[in-house]
CSV table of C-alpha atoms in Angstrom, one decimal:
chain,number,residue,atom,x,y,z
A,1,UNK,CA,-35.2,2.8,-16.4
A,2,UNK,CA,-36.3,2.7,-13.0
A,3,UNK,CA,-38.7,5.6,-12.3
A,4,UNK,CA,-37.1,7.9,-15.0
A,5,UNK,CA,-33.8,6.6,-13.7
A,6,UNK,CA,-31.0,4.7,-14.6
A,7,UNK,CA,-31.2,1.4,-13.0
A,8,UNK,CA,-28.4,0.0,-10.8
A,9,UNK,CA,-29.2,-3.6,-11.1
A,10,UNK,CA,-26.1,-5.1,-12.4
A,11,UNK,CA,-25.5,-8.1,-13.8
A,12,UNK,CA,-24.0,-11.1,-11.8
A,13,UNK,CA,-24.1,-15.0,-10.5
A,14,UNK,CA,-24.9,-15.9,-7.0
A,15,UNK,CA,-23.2,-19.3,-5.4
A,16,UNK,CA,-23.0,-20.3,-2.0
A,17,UNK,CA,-23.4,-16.9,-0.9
A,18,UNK,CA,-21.1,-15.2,-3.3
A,19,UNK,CA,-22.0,-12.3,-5.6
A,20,UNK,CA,-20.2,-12.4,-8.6
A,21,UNK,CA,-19.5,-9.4,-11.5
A,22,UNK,CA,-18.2,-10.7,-14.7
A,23,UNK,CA,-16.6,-7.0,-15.9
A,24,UNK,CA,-17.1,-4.8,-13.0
A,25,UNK,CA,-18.3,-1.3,-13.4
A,26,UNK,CA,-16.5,1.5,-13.1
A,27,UNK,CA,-17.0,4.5,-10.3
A,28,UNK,CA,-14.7,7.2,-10.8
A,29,UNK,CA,-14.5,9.1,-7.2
A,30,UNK,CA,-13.4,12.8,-6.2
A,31,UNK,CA,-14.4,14.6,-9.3
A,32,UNK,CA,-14.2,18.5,-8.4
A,33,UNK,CA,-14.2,19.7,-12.1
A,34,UNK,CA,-16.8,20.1,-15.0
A,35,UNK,CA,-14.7,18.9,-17.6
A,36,UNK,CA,-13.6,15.8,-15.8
A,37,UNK,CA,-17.5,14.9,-15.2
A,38,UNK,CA,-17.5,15.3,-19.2
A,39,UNK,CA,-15.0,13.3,-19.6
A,40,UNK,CA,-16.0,10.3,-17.5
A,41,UNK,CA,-19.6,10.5,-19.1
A,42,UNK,CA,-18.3,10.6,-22.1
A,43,UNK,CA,-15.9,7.7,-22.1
A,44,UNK,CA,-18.4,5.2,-20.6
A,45,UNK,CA,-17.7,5.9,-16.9
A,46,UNK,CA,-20.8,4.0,-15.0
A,47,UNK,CA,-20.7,5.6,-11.9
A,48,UNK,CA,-19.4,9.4,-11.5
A,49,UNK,CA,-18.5,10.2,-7.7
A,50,UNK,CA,-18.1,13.3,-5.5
A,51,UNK,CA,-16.8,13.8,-1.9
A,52,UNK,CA,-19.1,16.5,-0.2
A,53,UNK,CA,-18.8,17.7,3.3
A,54,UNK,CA,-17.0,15.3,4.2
A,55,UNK,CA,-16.1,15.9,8.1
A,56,UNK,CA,-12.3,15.8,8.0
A,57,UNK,CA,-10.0,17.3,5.8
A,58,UNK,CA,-9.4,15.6,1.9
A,59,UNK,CA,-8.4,17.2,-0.9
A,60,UNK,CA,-11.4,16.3,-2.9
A,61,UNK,CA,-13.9,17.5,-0.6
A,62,UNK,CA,-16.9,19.9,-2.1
A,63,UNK,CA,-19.0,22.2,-1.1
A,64,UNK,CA,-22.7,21.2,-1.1
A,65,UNK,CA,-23.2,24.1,-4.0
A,66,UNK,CA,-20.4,22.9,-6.1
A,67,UNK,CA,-21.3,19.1,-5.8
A,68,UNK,CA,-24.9,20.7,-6.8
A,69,UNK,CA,-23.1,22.0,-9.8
A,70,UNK,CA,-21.3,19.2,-11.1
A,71,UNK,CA,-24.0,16.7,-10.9
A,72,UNK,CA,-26.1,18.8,-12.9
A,73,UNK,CA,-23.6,18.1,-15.6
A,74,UNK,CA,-23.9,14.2,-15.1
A,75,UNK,CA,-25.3,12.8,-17.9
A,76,UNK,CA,-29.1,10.9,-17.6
A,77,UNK,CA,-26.9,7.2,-18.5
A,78,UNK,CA,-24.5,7.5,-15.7
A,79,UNK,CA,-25.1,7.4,-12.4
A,80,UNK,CA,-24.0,9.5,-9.6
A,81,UNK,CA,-22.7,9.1,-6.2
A,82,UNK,CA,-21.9,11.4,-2.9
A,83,UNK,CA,-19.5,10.2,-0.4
A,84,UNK,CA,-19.8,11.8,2.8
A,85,UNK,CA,-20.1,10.9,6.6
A,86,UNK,CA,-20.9,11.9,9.8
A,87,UNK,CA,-24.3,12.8,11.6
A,88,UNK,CA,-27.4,10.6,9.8
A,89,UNK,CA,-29.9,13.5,9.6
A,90,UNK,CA,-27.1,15.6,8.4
A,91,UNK,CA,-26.4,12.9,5.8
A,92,UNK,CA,-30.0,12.5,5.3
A,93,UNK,CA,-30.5,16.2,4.6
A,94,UNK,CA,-27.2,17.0,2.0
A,95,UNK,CA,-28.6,13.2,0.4
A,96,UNK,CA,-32.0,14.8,-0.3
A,97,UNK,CA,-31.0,17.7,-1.3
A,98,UNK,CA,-28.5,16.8,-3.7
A,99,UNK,CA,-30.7,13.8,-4.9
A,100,UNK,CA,-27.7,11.7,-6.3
A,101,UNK,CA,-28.7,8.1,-7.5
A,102,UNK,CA,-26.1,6.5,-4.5
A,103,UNK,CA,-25.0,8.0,-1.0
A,104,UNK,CA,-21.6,6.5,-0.4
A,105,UNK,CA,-21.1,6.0,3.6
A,106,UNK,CA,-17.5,6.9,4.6
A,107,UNK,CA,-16.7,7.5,7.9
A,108,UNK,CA,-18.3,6.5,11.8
A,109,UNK,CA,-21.3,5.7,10.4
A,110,UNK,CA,-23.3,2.6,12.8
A,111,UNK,CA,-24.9,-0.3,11.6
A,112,UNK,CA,-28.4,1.7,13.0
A,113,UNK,CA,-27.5,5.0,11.4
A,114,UNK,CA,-27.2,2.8,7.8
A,115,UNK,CA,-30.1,1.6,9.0
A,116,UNK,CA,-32.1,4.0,9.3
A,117,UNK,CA,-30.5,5.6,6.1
A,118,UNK,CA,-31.9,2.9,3.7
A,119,UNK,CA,-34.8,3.2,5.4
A,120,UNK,CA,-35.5,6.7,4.6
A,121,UNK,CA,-34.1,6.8,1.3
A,122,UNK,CA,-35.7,4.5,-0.2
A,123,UNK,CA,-38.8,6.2,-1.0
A,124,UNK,CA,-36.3,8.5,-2.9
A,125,UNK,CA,-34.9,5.6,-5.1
A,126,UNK,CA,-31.4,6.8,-3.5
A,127,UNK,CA,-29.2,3.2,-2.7
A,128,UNK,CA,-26.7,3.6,0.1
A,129,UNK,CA,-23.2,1.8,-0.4
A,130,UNK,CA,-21.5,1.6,3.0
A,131,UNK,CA,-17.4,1.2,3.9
A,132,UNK,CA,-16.4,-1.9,5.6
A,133,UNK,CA,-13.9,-0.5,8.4
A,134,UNK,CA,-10.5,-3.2,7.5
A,135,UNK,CA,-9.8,-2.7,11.6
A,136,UNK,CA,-11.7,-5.3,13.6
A,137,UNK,CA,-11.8,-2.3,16.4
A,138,UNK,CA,-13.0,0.2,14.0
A,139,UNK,CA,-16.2,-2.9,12.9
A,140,UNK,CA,-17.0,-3.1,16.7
A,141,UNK,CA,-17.3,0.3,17.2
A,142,UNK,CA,-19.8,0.3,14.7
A,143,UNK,CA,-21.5,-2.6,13.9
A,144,UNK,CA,-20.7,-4.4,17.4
A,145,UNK,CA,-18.7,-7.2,15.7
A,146,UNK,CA,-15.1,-7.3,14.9
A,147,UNK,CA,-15.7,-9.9,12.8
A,148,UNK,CA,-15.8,-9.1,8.7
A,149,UNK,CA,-18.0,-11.7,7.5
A,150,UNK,CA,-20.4,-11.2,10.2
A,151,UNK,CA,-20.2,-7.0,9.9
A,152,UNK,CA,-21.2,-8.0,5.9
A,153,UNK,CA,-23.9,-10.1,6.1
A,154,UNK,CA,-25.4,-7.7,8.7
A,155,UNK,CA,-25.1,-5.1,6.2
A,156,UNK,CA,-27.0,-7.0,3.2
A,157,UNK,CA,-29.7,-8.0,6.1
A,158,UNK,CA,-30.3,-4.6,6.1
A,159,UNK,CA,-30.5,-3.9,2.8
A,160,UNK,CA,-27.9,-1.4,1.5
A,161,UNK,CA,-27.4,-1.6,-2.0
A,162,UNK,CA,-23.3,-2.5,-1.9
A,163,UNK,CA,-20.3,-2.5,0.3
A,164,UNK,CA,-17.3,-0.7,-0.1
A,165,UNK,CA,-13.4,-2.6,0.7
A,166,UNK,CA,-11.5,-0.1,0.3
A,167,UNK,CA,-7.8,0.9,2.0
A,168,UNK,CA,-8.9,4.3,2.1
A,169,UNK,CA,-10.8,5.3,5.9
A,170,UNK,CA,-11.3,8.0,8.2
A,171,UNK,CA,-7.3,7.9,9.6
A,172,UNK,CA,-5.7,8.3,6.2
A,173,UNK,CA,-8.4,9.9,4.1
A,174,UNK,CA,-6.4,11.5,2.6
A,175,UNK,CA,-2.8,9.5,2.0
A,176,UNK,CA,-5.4,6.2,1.0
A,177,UNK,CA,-3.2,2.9,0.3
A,178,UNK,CA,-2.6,-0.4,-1.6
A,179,UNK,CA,-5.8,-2.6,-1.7
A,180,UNK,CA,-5.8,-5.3,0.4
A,181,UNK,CA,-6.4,-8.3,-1.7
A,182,UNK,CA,-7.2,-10.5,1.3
A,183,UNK,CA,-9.6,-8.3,2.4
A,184,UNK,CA,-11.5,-7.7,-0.7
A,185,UNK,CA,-12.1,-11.3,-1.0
A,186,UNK,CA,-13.3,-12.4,2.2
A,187,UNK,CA,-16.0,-9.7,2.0
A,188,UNK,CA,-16.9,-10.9,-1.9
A,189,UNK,CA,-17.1,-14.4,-0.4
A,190,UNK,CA,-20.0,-13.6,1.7
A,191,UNK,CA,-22.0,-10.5,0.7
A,192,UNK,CA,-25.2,-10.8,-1.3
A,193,UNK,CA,-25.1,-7.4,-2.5
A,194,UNK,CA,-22.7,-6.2,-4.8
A,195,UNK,CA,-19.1,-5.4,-3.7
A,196,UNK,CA,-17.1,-2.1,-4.6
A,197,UNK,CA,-13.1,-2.1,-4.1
A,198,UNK,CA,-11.0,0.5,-3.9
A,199,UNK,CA,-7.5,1.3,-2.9
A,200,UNK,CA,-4.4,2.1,-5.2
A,201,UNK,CA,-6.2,0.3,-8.7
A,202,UNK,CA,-5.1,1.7,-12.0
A,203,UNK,CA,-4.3,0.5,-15.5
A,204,UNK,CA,-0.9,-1.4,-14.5
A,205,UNK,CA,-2.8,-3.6,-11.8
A,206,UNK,CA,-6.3,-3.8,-11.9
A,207,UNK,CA,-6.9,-7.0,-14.5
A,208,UNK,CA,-4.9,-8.6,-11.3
A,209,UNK,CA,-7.2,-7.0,-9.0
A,210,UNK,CA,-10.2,-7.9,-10.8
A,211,UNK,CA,-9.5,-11.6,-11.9
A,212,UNK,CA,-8.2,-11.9,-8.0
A,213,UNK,CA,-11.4,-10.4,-6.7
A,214,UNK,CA,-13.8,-10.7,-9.0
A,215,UNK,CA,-16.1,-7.0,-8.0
A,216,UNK,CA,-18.9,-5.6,-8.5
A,217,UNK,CA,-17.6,-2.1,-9.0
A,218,UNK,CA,-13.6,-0.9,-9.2
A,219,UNK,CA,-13.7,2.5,-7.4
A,220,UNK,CA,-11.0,4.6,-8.6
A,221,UNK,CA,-9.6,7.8,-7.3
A,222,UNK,CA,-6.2,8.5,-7.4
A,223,UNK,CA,-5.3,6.1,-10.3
A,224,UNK,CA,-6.7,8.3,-12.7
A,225,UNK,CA,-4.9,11.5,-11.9
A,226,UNK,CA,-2.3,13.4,-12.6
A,227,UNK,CA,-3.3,15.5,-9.1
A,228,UNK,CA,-5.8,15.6,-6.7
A,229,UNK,CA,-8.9,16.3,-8.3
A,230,UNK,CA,-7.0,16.8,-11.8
A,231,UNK,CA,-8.5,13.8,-14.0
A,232,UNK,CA,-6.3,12.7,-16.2
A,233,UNK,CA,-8.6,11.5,-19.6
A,234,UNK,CA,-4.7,9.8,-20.7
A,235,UNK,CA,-5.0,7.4,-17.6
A,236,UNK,CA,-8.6,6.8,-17.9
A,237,UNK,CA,-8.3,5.5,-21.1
A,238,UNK,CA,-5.8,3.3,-20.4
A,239,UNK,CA,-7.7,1.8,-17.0
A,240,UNK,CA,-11.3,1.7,-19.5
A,241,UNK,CA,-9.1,-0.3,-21.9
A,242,UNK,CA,-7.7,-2.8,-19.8
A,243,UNK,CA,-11.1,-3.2,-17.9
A,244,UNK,CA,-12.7,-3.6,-21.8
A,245,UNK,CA,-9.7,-5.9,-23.1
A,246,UNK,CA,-9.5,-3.0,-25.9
A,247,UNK,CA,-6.2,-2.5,-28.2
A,248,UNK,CA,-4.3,0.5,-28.1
């Protein structure tokens, strides 16, 4: 425990700049009901995640009352994350309020405004995982650098605790996509802070994904539902089992 909270080191091997997870953990994203926060907790989920006033228009998108509710229902061994975007005080304000153990960066967000994010959050023990924009037009207009491996170590210099490559932005929030495998590894292949992937992964495909990738963290959405923000503890079970080489 760190503080009374669960810690988020995770374990891993460093090389020539990689970072490296052995079984990645799992983040289960756009939970919008108490009995699917249950049943993450209780089937050894490591990370439960909520999309809360999010500026555009997704299906999973919360309140700032009802994300209040469900994390109250998170259990004290699994860690919780927001997803958001938009204006960094606004962020900064929903973060503290909610006090979630990650802040998940999803939309315009600037190389500064992360910045300055870590910054203030850290007295909070709150980590802040930032979205690497897969458009080198998008990564200038926020970092000032199309280039990926240069956007990534820029955000490790500044210390956020992970990066997100995930297929899912700000122009199809809501549709998402295939993960790009490319992608994914370019950014593992340079960041010294743990990587999260995301984009299409579910029980058929992601002991490809992972032995291809090698993660930190598999964030999962739509691959575990049977609508959107309907959880489906069927599908789960099969991903957890794959990830966990367990038998049916």
């Amino acid at each position: 425990l760190d503080g009374g909270r669960p810690c988020l080191l995770l374990p891993y091997t460093l090389h020539s700049g990689e970072y490296r997870q052995m079984t990645p953990q799992l983040k289960i994203c756009g939970l919008m009901r108490d009995r699917d926060v249950e049943l993450c907790c209780s089937m050894g989920v490591d990370i439960c995640g909520f999309v809360t006033e999010y500026p555009l228009d997704v299906p999973w998108n919360l309140s700032k009352e009802d994300c209040r509710y469900l994390l109250a229902g998170v259990a004290p061994s699994t860690k919780s994350c927001i997803v958001t975007g938009g204006a960094p005080e606004q962020i900064l304000a929903l973060t503290l309020d909610l006090r979630p153990d990650l802040v998940q960066l999803h939309f315009h967000e600037t190389l500064a405004d992360t910045a300055a994010l870590v910054q203030a959050l850290a007295p909070y023990e709150i980590r802040v995982i930032k979205t690497i924009p897969t458009s080198p037009d998008e990564r200038r207009g926020q970092f000032g650098a199309g280039s990926l491996e240069d956007c990534v170590r820029a955000l490790c210099g500044i210390g956020v605790y992970g990066v997100l490559a995930d297929s899912r932005g700000p122009d199809n929030a809501a549709q998402g996509g295939a993960l790009d495998l490319g992608f994914s590894q370019r950014v593992c292949a340079v960041s010294t802070c743990p990587v999260a992937i995301g984009g299409g992964i579910t029980a058929d495909n992601c002991r490809t994904i992972v032995e291809a990738v090698r993660p930190a963290i598999l964030d999962v959405m739509t691959g575990v539902e049977d609508a959107p923000g309907r959880k489906s503890g069927e599908k789960l079970a099969a991903l957890l089992g794959v990830l966990h080489d367990r038998q049916p």
